[in-house]
Coordinates of C-alpha atoms and ligand atoms in Angstrom, one line a residue:
X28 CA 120.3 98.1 76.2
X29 CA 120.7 96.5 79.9
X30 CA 121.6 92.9 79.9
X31 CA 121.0 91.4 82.9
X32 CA 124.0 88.8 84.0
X33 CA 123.1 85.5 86.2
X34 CA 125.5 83.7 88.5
X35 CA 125.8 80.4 86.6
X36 CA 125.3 78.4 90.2
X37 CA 121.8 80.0 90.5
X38 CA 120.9 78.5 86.8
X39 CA 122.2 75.0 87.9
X40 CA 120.4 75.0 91.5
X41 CA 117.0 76.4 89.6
X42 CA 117.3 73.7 86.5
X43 CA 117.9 70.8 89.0
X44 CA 115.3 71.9 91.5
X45 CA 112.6 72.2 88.2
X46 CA 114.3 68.8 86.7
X47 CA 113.3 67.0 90.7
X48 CA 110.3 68.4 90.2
X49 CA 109.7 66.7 87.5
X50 CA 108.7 69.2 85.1
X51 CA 107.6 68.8 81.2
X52 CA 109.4 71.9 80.0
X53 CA 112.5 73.6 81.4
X54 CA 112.7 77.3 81.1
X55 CA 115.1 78.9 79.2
X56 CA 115.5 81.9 81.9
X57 CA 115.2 81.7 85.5
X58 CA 111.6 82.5 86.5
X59 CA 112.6 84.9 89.6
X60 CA 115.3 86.5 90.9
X61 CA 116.3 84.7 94.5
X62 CA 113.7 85.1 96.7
X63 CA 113.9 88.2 99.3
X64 CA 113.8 87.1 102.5
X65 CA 110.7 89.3 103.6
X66 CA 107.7 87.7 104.0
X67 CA 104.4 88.9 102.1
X68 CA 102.0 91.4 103.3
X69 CA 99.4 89.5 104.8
X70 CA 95.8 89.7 103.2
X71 CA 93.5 91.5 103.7
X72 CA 89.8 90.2 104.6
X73 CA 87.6 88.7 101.7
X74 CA 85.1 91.2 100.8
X75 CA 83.0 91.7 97.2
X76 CA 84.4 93.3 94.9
X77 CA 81.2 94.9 93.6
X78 CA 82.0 97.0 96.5
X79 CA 85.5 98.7 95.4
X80 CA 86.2 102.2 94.7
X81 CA 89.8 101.4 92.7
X82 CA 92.3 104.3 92.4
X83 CA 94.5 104.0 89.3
X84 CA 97.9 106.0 89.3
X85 CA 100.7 106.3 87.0
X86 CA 103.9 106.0 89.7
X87 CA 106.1 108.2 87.6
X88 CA 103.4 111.1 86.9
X89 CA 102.7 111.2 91.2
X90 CA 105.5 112.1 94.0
X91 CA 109.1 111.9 93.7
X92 CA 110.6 110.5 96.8
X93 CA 113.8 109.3 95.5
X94 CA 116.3 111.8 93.5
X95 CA 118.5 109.5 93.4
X96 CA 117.1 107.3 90.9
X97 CA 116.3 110.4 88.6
X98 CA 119.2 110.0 86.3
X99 CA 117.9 111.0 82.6
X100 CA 114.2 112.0 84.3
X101 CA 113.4 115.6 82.7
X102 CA 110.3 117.0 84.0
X103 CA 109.7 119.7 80.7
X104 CA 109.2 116.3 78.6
X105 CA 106.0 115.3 78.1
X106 CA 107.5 112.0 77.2
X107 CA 110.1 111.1 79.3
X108 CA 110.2 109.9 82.9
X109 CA 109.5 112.7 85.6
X110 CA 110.8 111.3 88.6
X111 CA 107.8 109.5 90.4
X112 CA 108.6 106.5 92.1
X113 CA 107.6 103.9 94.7
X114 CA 109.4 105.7 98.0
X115 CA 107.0 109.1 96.7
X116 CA 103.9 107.1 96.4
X117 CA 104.7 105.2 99.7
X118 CA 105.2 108.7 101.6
X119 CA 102.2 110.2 100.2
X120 CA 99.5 107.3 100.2
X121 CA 97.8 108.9 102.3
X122 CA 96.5 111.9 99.7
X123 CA 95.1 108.7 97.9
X124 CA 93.6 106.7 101.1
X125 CA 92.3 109.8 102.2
X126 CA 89.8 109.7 99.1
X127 CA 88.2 107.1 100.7
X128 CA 89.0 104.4 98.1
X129 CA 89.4 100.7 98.5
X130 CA 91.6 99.4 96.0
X131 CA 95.0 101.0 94.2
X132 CA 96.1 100.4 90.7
X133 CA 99.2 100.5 89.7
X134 CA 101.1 100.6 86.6
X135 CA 103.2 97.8 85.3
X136 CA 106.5 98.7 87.2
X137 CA 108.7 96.2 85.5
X138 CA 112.1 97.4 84.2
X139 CA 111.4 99.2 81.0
X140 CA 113.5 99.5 78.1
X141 CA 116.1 102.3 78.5
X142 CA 115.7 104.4 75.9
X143 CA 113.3 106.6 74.0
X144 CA 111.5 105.7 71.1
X145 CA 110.4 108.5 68.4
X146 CA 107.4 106.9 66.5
X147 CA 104.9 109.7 68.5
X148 CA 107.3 112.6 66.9
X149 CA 109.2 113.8 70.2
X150 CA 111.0 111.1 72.6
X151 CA 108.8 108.5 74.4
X152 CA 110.2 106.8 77.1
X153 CA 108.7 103.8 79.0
X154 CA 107.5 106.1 82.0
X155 CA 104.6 104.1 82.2
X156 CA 106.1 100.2 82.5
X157 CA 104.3 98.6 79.3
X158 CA 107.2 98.6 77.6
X159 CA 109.0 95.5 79.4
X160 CA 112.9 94.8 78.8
X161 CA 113.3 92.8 82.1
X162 CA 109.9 91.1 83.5
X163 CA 112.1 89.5 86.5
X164 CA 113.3 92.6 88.2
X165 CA 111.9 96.1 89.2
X166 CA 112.4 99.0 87.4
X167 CA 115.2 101.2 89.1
X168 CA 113.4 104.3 88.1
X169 CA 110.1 103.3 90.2
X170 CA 112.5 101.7 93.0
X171 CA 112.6 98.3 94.4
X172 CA 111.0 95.1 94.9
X173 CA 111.5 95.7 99.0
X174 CA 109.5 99.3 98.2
X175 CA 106.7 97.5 96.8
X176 CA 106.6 94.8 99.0
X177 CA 106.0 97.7 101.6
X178 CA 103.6 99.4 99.4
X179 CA 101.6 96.6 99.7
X180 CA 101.7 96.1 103.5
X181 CA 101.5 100.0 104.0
X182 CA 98.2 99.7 101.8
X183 CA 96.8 96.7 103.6
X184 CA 97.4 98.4 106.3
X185 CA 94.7 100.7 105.4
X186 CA 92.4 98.9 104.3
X187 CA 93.4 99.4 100.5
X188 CA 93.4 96.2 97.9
X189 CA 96.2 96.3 95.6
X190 CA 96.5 95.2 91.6
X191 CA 99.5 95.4 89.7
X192 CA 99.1 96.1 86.3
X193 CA 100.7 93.0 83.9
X194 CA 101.7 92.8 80.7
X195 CA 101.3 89.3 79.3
X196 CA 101.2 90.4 75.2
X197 CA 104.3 92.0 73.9
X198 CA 108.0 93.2 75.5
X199 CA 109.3 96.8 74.9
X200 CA 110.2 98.2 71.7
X201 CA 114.1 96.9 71.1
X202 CA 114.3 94.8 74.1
X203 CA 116.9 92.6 75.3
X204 CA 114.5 89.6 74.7
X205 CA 114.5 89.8 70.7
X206 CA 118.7 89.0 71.0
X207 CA 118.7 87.2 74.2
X208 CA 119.8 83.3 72.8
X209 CA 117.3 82.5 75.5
X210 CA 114.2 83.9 74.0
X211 CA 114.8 85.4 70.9
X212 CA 112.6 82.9 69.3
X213 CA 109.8 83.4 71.4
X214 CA 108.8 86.9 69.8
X215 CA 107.5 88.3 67.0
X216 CA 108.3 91.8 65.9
X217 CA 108.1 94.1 63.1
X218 CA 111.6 94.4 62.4
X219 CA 111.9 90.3 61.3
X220 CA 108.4 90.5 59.3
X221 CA 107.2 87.6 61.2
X222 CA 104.1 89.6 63.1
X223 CA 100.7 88.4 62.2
X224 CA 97.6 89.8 60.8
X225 CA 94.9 89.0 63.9
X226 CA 94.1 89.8 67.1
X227 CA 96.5 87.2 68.7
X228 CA 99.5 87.6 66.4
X229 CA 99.7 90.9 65.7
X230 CA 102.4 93.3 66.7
X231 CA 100.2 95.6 68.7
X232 CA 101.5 99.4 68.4
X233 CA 104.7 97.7 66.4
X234 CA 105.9 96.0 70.0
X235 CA 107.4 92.8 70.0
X236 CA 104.4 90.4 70.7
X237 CA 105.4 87.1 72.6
X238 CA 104.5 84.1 71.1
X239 CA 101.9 83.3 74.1
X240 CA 101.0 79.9 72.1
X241 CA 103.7 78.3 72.8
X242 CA 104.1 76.5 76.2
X243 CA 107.4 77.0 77.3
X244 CA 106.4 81.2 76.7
X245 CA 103.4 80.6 78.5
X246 CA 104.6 78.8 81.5
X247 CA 107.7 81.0 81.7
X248 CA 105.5 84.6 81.7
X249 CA 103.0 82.7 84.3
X250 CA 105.9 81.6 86.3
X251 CA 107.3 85.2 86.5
X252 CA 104.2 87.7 87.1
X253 CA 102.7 84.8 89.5
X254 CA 105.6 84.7 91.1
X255 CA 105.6 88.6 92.0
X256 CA 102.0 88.3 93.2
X257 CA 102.9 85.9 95.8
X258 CA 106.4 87.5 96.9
X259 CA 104.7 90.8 97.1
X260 CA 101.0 89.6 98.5
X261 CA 99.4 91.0 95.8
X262 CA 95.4 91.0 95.4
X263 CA 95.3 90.9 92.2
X264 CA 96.6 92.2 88.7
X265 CA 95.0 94.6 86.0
X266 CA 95.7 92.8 82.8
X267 CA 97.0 94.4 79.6
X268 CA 95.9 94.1 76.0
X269 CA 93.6 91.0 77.2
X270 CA 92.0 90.6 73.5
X271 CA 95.7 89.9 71.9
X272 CA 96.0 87.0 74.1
X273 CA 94.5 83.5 73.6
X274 CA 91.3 82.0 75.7
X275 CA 93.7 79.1 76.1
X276 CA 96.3 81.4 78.0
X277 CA 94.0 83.1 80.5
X278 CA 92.5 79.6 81.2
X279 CA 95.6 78.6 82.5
X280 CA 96.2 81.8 84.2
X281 CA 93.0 81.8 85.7
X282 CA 94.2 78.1 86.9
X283 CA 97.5 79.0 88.0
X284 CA 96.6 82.0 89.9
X285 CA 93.9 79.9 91.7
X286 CA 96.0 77.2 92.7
X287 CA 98.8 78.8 93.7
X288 CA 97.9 82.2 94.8
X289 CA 94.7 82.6 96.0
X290 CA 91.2 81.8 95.4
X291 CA 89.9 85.6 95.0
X292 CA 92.8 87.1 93.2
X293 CA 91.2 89.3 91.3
X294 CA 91.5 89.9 87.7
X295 CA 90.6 93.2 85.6
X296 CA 91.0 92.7 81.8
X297 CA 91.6 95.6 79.7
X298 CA 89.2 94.2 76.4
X299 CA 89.5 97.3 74.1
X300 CA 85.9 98.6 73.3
X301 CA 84.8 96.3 76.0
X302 CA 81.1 96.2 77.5
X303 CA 78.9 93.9 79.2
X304 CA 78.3 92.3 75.7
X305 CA 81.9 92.3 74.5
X306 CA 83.2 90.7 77.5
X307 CA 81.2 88.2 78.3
X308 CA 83.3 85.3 76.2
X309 CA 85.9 86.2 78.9
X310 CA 83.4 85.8 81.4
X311 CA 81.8 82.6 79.7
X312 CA 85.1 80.9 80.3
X313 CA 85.9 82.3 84.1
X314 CA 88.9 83.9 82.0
X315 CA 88.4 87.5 84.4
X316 CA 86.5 88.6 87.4
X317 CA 86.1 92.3 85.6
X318 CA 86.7 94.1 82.7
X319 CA 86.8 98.0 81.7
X320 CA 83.1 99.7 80.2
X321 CA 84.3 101.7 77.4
X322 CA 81.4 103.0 76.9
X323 CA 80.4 104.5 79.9
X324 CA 82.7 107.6 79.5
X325 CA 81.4 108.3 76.1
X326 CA 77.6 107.8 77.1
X327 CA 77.9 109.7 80.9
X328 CA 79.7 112.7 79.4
X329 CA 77.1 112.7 75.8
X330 CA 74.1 113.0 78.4
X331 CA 75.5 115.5 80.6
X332 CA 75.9 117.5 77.9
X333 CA 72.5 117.4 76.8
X334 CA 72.9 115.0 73.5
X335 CA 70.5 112.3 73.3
X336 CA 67.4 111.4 75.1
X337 CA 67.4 110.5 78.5
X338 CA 65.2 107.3 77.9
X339 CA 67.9 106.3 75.8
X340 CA 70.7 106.7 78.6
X341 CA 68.6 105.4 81.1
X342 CA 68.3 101.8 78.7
X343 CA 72.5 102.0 78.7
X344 CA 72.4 102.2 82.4
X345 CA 69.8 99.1 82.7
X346 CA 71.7 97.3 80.1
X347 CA 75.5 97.0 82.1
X348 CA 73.3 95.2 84.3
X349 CA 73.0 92.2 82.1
X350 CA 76.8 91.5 82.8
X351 CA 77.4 87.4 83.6
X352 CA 77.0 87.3 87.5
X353 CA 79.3 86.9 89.1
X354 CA 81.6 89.0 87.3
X355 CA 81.6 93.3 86.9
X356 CA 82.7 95.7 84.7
X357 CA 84.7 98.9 85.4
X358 CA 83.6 102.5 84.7
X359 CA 86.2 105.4 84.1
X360 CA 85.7 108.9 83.5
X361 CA 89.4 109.1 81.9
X362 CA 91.9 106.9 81.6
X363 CA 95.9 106.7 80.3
X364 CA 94.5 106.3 76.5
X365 CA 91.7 108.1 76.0
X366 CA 91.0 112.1 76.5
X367 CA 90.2 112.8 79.6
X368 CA 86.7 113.6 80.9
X369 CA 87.2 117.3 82.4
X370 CA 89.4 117.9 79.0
X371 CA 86.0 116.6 76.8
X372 CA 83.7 119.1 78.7
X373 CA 85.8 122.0 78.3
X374 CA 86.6 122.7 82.0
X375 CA 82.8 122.3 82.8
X376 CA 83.1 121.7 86.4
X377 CA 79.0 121.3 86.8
X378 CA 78.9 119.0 84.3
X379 CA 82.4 117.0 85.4
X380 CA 80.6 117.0 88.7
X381 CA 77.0 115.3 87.3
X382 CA 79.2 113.3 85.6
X383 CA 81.4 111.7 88.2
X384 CA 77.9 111.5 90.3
X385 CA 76.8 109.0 87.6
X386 CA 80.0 107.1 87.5
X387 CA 79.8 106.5 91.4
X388 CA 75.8 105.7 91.2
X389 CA 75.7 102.8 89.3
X390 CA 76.9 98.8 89.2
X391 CA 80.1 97.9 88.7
X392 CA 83.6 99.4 90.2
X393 CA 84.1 103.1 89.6
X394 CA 87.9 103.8 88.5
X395 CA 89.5 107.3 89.6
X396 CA 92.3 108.5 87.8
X397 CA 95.0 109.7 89.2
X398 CA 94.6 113.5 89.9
X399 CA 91.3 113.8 88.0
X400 CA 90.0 114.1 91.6
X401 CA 91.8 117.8 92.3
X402 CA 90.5 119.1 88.4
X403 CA 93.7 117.6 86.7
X404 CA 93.2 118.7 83.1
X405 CA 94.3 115.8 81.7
X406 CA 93.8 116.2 78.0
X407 CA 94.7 114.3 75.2
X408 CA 98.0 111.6 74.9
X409 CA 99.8 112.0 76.3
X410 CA 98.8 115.3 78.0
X411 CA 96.5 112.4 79.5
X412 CA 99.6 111.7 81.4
X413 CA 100.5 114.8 83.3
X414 CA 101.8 115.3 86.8
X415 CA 99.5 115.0 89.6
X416 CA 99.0 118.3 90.5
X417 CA 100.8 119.3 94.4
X418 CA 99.3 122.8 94.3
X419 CA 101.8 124.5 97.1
X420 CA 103.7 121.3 98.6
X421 CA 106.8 120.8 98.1
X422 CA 106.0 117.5 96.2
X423 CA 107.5 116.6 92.6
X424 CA 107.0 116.2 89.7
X425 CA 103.7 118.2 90.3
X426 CA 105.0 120.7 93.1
X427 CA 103.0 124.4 91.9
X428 CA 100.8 122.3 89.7
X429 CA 97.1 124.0 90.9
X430 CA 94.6 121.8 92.4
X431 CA 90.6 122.1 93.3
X432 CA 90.4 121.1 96.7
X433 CA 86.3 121.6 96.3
X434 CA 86.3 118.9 93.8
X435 CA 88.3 116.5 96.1
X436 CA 85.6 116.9 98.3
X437 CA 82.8 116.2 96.0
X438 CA 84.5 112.9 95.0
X439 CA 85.3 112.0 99.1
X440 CA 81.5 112.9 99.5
X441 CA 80.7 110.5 96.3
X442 CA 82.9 108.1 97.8
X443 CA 82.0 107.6 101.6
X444 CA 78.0 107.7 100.1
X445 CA 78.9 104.7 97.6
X446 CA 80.7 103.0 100.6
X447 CA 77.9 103.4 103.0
X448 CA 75.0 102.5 100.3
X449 CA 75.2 99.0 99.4
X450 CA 72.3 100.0 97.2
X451 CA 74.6 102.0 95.2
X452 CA 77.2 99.4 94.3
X453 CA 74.8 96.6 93.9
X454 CA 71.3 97.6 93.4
X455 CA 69.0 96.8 90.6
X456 CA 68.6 99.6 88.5
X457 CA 64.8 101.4 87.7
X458 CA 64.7 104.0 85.7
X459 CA 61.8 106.2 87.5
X460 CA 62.0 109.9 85.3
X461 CA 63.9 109.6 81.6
X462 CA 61.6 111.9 79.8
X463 CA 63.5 114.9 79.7
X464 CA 66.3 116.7 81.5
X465 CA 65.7 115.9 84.7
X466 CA 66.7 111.7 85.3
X467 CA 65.8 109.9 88.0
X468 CA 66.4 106.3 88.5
X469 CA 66.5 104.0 92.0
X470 CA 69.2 101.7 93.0
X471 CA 67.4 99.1 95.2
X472 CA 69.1 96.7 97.1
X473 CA 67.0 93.8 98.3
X474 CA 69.2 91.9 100.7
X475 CA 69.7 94.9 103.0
X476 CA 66.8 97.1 102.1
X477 CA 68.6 99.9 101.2
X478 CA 67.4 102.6 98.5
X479 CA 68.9 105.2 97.2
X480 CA 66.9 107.0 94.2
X481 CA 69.6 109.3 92.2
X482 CA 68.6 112.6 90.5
X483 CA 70.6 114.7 87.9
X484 CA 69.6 117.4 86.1
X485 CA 71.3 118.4 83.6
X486 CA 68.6 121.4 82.4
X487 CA 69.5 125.3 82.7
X488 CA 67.0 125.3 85.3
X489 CA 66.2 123.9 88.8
X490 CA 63.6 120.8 88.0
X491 CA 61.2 119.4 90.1
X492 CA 59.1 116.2 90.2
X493 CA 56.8 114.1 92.8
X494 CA 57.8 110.3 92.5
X495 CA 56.1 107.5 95.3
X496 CA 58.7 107.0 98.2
X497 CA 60.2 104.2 97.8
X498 CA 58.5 101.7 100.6
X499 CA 61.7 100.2 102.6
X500 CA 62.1 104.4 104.0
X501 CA 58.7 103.5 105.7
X502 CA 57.7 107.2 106.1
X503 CA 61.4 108.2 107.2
X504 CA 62.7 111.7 105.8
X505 CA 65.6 111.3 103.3
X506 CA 68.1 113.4 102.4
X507 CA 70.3 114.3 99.5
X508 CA 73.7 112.8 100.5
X509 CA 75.6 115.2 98.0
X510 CA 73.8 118.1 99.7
X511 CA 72.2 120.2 97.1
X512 CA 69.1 119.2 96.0
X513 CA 65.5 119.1 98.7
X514 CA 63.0 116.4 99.2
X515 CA 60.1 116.5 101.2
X516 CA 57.3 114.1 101.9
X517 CA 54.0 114.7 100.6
X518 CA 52.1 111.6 101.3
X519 CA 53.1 108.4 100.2
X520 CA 55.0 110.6 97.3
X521 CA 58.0 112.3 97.4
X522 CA 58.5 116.0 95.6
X523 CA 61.9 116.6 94.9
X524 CA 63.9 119.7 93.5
X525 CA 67.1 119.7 91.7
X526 CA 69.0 122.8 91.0
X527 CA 70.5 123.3 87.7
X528 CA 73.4 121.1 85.9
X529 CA 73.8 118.8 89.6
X530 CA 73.3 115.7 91.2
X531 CA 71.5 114.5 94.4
X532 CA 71.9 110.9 96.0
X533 CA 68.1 110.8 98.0
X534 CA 68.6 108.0 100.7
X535 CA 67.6 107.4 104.5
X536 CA 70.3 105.8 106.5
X537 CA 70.6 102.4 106.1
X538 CA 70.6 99.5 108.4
X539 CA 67.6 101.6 110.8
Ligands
CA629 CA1 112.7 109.5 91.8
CA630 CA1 99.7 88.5 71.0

């Protein structure tokens, strides 16, 4: 296990300068490592969130830049590292920006514990930076703090908002932190019986949980993962485990990170189960800006299959508008823990399609996962995990892996028409046809006038249906922005046709 050493002088200088500062508590362990000289990326321009398209990648699982830092990385393993790193996902950002999407998640990148663990029944490494063993310094395997500094700017550079994905719950299994004289009392874990039995005490997944309650815990974790969203220019972070944390905690965090950060950093909480009802006590307290809709992957991919009535979608869809303004929830199709959504339909591309149609037609911020874009088959944990597939580049981990480039460019199609519909990422939603297989409902946007009235069939035969134009086209001809489906005037109504099992996006261009 690594221990990390200190140069004593670095301890005195940081203990004085917190001692002159006059603060109540004095951290055990230093809070950063010496500050780089490198200035952070500069920000990008405010703009609304409700208006992201956010990319979420797993750094090891998508290019391989650095083979240097690829000792014990063993690519046949489904649970070890594969090689990804910061210097692959830096040379290839531009397969992600290309997408068209605005914001880029990343996985915690911490340095992980070294070793496997074998409670899944094969060897599981920390690939995926939740299991912490060294909050203060970057993990070797993804690369360096310098990398993600230029990440960041590289990113900004494009336009791209970045969140870092932070654990503020538990450490890694066996870390340094449970012997450290520093901190071993500021964990629970399995091994000394001391976990609890609720949300807050527990020892999620057996991981040592820190003891968040405690001030000197709390101020230390703030001081650290604050401290790498300034260095690094950071717009945010994607927050871990949220719901094994107290209110108290992300008060302060909420505080800290708007004092001495940024007003807008943005915060995603990860509220397992979590919905626009489930997630409103965070939102009651101004606790997160966003959380994850865990039920939208279950409900989308249900009614593209044909189970359960379309009314009875269409009252889901109205009811994630009822989220506390102000704040948004997050809609994935697959994620790192659940099945993923081409691996629950079987392959059904038409139906992946429709599906992916909904998650980009309605309010809050649509969440790509890595690869799922190019018909990544995902499947379940942790084939969940797999390598982004390269098709014929010469790109690692993921280098022969086949890709659909067709299904890249339905989701670059879904993507530039959320991006130039306002109506689309913050419309009301009216359900207009939800009695059978054809569903129709309008997302209206009042400040800019902007319509767009979404169709999906999801019937073994083309549908058709005359709905009233919507008034703000004032007698202009739209068109289906996904290309497949007609509509033609007829009056002040509009008759539409649908082909079977896909998805039309009826608008006019907006701002005319
Ligand atoms: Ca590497
Ligand atoms: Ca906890």
């Amino acid at each position: 296990m690594h221990r990390p050493t200190r140069p004593a002088a670095l301890l005195a200088a940081l203990l004085a300068a917190l001692l002159a500062a006059g603060c109540r508590t004095v951290p055990a362990v230093p809070a950063a490592p010496p500050s780089a000289a490198a200035a952070a990326p500069a920000p990008l321009p405010p703009r609304p969130w409700s208006d992201e398209v956010l990319y979420f990648v797993l750094v090891d699982r998508f290019a391989d830049g650095d083979l240097s830092n690829d000792a014990g990385a063993d690519r046949a393993a489904k649970g070890a590292f594969h090689g990804g790193d910061l210097a692959g996902l830096l040379a290839h950002l531009d397969e992600i920006a290309s997408l068209g999407v605005t914001a880029l998640w990343v996985n915690p990148l911490v340095k992980n514990i070294d070793g496997p663990v074998y409670g899944a029944g094969f060897p599981d490494w920390g690939y995926h930076g939740y299991w912490a063993d060294d909050l203060t310094r970057i993990d070797p395997r993804f690369g360096t703090e310098e990398q993600l500094r230029r990440l960041v700017a590289a990113c900004h550079a494009r336009g791209i908002r970045v969140l870092l994905d932070v654990v503020y719950n538990h450490a890694g299994y066996g870390t340094h932190y449970l012997t450290d004289p520093r901190t071993r009392d500021w964990l629970r874990s399995p091994d000394r019986g001391d976990c609890g039995t609720d949300d807050l005490t527990s020892c999620v997944a057996g991981l040592p949980d820190w003891k968040t309650e405690r001030p000197e815990v709390r101020d230390w974790l703030l001081d650290v993962q604050l401290g790498w969203a300034r260095r690094l220019g950071l717009d945010g972070f994607r927050l871990d485990t949220v719901k094994h944390v107290s209110h108290d905690f992300w008060k302060e965090h909420r505080r800290r990170a708007r004092a001495e950060l940024a007003p807008g950093f943005f915060l995603l909480g990860e509220v397992w189960g979590g919905d626009a009802q489930v997630l409103d006590p965070w939102f009651e307290g101004d606790e997160l800006d966003a959380g994850f809709d865990f039920g939208f992957q279950g409900s989308a991919l249900a009614w593209v299959q044909g189970r359960g009535r379309t009314v009875a979608f269409d009252r889901y869809l109205a009811s994630r508008m009822r989220v506390r303004p102000g704040h948004l929830l997050a809609q994935y199709l697959s994620n790192h823990d659940v099945p993923g959504a081409l691996f629950q339909l079987h392959g059904d591309l038409a139906r992946f399609r429709m599906a992916a149609a909904l998650q980009f037609a309605v309010s809050g911020i649509p969440v790509v996962y890595y690869g799922e874009e190019v018909g990544r088959p995902g499947g379940a944990w942790p084939d969940n995990r797999s390598d982004f597939p390269w098709g014929e580049r010469k790109i690692l981990p993921g280098e022969g892996r086949p890709r659909d480039e067709a299904l890249r460019a339905w989701y670059r199609r879904l993507v530039a028409a959320r991006r130039a519909h306002p109506a689309l990422s913050r419309g009301e939603h009216r359900g207009i046809e939800t009695a059978g297989d054809l569903y129709v409902f309008s997302r209206r946007d009042p400040a800019s006038g902007d319509v767009v009235l979404v169709a999906l069939n999801r019937g073994v035969t083309a549908a058709e249906a005359r709905l009233p134009a919507p008034a703000e086209w004032a007698g202009r001809e739209p068109e289906d922005l996904l290309g497949a489906a007609a509509a033609r005037r007829a009056g002040g109504d509009l008759s539409i046709r649908v082909p079977s099992l896909s998805a039309a996006y009826f608008a006019v261009p907006p701002g005319r």
